PDB file of C-alpha atoms in Angstrom:
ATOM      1  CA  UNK A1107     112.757  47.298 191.375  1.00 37.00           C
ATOM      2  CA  UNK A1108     113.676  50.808 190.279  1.00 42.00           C
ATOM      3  CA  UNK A1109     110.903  53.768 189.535  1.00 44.00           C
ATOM      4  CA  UNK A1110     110.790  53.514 185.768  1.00 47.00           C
ATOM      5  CA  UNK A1111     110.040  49.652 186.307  1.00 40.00           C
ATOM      6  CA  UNK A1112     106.884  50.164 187.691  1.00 39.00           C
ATOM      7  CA  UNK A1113     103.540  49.413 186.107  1.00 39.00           C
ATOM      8  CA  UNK A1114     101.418  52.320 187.037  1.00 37.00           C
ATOM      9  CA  UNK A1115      97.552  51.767 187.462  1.00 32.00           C
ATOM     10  CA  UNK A1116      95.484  52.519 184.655  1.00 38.00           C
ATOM     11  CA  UNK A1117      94.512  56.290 184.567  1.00 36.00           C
ATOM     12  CA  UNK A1118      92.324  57.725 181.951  1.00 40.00           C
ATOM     13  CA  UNK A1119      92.488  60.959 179.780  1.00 44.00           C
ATOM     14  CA  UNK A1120      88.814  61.538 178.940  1.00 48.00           C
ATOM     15  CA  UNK A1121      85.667  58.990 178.747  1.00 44.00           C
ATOM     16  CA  UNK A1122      86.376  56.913 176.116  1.00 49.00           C
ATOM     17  CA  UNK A1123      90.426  57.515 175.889  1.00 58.00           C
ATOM     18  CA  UNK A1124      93.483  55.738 178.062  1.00 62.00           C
ATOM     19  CA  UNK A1125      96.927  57.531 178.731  1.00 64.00           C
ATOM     20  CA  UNK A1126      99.003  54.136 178.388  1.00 65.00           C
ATOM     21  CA  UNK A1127     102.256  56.338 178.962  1.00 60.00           C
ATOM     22  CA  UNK A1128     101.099  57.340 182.068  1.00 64.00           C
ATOM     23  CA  UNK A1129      99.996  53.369 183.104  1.00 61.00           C
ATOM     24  CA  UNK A1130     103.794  52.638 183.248  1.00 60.00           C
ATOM     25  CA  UNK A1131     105.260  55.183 184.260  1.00 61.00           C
ATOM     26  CA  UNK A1132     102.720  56.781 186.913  1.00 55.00           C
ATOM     27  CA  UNK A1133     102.533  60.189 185.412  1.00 57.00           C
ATOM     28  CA  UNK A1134      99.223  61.462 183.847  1.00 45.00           C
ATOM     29  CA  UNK A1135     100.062  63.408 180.999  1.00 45.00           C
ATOM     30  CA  UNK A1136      99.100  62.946 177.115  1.00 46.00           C
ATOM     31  CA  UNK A1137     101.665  63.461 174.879  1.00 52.00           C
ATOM     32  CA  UNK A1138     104.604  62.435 177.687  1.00 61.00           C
ATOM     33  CA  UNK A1139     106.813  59.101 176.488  1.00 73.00           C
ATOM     34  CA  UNK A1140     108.146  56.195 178.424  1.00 79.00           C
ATOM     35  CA  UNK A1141     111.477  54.864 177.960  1.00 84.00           C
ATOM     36  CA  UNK A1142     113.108  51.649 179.931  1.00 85.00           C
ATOM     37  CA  UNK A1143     116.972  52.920 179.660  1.00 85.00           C
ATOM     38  CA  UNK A1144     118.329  55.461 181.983  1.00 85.00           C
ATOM     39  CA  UNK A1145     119.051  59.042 180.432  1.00 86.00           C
ATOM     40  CA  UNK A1146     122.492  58.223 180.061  1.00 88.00           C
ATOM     41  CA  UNK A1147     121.649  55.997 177.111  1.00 88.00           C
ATOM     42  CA  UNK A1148     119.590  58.398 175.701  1.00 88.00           C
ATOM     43  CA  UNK A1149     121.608  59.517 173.131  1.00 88.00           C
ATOM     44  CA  UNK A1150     122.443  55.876 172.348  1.00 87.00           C
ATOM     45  CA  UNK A1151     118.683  54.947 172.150  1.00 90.00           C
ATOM     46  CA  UNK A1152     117.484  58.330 170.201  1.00 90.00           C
ATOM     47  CA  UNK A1153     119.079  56.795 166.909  1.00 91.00           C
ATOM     48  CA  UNK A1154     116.918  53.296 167.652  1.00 91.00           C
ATOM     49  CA  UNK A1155     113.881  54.751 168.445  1.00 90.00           C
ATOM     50  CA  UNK A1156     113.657  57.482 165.125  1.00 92.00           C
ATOM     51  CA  UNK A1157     115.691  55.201 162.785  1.00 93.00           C
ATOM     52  CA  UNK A1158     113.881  52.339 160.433  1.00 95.00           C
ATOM     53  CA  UNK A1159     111.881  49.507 162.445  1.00 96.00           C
ATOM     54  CA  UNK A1160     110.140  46.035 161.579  1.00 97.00           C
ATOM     55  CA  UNK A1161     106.149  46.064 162.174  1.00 98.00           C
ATOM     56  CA  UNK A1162     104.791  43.406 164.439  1.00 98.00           C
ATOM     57  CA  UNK A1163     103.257  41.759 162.126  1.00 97.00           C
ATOM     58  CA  UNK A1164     106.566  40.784 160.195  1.00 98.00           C
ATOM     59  CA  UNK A1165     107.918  38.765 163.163  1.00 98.00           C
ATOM     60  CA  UNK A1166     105.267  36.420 164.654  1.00 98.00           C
ATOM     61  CA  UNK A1167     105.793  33.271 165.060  1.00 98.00           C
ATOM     62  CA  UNK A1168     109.977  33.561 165.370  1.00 98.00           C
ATOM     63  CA  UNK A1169     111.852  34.538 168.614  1.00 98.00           C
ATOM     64  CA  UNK A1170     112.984  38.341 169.544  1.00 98.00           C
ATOM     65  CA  UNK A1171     115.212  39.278 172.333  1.00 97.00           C
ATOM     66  CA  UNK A1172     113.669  42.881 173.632  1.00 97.00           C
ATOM     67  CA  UNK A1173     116.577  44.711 175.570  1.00 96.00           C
ATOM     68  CA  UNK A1174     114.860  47.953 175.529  1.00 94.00           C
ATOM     69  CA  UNK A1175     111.265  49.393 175.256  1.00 95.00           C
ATOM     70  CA  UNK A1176     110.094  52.511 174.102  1.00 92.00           C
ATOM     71  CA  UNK A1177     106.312  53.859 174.998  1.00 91.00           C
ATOM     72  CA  UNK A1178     104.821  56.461 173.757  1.00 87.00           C
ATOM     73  CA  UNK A1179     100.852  57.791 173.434  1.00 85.00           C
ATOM     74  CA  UNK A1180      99.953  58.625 169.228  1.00 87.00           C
ATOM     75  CA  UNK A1181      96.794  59.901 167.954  1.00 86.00           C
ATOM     76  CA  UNK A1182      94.899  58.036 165.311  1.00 87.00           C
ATOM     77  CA  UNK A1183      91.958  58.544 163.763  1.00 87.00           C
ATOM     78  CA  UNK A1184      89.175  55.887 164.712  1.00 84.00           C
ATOM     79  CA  UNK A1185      88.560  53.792 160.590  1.00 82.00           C
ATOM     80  CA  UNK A1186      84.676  54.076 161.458  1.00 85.00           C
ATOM     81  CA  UNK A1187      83.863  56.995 162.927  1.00 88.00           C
ATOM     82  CA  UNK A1188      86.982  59.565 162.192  1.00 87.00           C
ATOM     83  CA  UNK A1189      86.849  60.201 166.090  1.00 89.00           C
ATOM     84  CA  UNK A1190      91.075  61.119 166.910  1.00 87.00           C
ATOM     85  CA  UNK A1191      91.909  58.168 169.462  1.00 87.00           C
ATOM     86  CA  UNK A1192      94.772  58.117 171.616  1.00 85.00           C
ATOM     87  CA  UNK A1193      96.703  54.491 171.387  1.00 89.00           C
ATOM     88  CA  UNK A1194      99.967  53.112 172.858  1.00 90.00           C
ATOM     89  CA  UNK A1195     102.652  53.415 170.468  1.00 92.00           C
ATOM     90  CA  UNK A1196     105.262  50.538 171.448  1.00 95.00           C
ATOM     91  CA  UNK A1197     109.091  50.067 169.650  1.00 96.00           C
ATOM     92  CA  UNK A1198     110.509  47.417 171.200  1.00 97.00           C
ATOM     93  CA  UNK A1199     114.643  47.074 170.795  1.00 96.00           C
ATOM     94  CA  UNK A1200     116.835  43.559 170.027  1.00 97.00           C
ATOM     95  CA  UNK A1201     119.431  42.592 170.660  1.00 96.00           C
ATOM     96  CA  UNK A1202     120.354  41.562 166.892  1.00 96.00           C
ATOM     97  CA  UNK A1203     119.890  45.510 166.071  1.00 95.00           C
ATOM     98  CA  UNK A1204     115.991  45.228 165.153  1.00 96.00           C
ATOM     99  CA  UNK A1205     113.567  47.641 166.135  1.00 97.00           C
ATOM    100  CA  UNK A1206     110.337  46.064 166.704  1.00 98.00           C
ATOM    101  CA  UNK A1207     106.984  48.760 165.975  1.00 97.00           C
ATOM    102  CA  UNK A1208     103.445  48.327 166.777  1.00 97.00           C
ATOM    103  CA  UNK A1209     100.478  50.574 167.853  1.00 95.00           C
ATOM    104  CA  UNK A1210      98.194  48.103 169.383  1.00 94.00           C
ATOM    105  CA  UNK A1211      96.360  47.873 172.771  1.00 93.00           C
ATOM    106  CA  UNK A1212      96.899  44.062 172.792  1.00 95.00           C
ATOM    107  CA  UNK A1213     100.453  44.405 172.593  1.00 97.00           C
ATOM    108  CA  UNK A1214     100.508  46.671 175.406  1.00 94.00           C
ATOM    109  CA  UNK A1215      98.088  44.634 177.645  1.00 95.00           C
ATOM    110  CA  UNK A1216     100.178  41.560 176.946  1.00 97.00           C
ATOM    111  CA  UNK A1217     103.613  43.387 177.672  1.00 96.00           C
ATOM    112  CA  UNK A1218     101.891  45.327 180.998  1.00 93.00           C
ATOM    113  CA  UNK A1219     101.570  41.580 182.320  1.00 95.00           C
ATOM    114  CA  UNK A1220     104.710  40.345 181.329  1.00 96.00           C
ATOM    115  CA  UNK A1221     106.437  43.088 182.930  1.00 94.00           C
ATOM    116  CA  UNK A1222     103.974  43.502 185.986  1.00 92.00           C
ATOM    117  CA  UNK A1223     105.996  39.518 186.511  1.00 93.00           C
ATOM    118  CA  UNK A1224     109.558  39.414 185.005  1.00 94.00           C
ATOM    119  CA  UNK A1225     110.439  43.328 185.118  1.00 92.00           C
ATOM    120  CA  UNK A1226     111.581  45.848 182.474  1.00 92.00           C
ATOM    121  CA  UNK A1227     114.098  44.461 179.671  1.00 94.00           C
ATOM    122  CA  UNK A1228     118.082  45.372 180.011  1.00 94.00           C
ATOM    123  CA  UNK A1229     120.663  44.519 177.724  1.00 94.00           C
ATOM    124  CA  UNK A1230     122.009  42.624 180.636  1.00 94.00           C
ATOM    125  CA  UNK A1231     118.443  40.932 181.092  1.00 94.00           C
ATOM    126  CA  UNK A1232     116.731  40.987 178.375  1.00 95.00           C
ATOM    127  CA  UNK A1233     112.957  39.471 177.943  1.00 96.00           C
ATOM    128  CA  UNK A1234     112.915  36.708 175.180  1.00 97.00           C
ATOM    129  CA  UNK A1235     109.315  36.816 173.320  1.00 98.00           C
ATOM    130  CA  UNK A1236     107.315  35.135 170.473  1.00 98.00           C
ATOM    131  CA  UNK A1237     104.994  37.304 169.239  1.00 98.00           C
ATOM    132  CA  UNK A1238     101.439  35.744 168.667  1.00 98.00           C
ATOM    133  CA  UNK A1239      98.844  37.179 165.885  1.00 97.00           C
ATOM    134  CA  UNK A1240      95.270  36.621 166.185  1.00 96.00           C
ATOM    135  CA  UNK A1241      92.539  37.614 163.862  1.00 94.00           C
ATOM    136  CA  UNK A1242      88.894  38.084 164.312  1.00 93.00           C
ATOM    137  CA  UNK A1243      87.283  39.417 161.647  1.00 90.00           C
ATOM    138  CA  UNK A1244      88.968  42.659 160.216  1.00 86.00           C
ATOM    139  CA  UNK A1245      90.672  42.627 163.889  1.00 90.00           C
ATOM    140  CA  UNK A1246      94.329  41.809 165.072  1.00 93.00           C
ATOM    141  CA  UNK A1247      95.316  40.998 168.171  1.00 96.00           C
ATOM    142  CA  UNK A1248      99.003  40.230 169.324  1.00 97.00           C
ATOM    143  CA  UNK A1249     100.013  38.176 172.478  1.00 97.00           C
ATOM    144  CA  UNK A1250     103.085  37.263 173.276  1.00 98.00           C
ATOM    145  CA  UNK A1251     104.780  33.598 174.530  1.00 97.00           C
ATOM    146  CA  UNK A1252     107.575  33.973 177.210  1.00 97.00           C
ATOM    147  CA  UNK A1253     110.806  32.315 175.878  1.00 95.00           C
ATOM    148  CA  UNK A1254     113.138  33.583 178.307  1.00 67.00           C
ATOM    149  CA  UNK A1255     112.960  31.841 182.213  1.00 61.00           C
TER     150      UNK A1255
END
């Protein structure tokens, strides 16, 4: 398994705040990015990952083929307490051209397993998903079904 497949272990920015760049790709630094293509596809990729994308939320329950994943730490501002939070930031590239976008620390937790067991997504192998919604009160969580063997 090469470098950037790796699942880091979890390291923490302050108290209360996780660096979930830095859990994948072993680095510790807020604000840093993690991308599953190799620089040479960069300039491929950049149009993907600032172009339009598809929330989450719009796609559960049907199939998506994830070739690529991009990671990246974004501030938000906590709905209860205004407190600036630092959350995983996840855009998740098909095959059919889609660019899948969620910030969600279930999504990450779900896609830290998957790839902890079947690897990073490539074109050539990509990771076939159903995205799962759960609600619990105001809440959402998202999980996600393997498809592909």
């Amino acid at each position: 398994m090469e470098e950037r497949n790796a699942v880091a272990v979890e390291v923490k920015t302050t108290e209360n705040e996780k660096n979930y760049v830095a859990m994948w790709s072993g680095e510790s630094s807020v604000g840093k990015d993690w991308a599953s293509w190799t620089p040479e596809r960069n300039d491929e990729m950049l149009e993907r990952i600032t172009g339009e994308t598809v929330a989450l939320s719009d796609v559960v329950n049907t199939q998506i083929s994830v070739t690529d994943i991009y990671l990246e730490n974004v501030q938000i501002a906590d709905e209860n307490t205004g407190e600036m939070r630092i959350l995983p930031r996840i855009l998740m590239m098909c095959k059919d051209g889609r660019t899948v976008s969620c910030v969600s620390m279930t999504a990450f937790s779900a896609l830290s397993k998957i790839m902890r067991f079947k690897g990073t997504p490539t074109p050539e192998n990509p990771l076939t998903l159903k995205p799962i919604q759960n609600k619990k009160g105001a809440k959402v969580y998202y999980n996600f079904q393997v498809l592909s063997k």
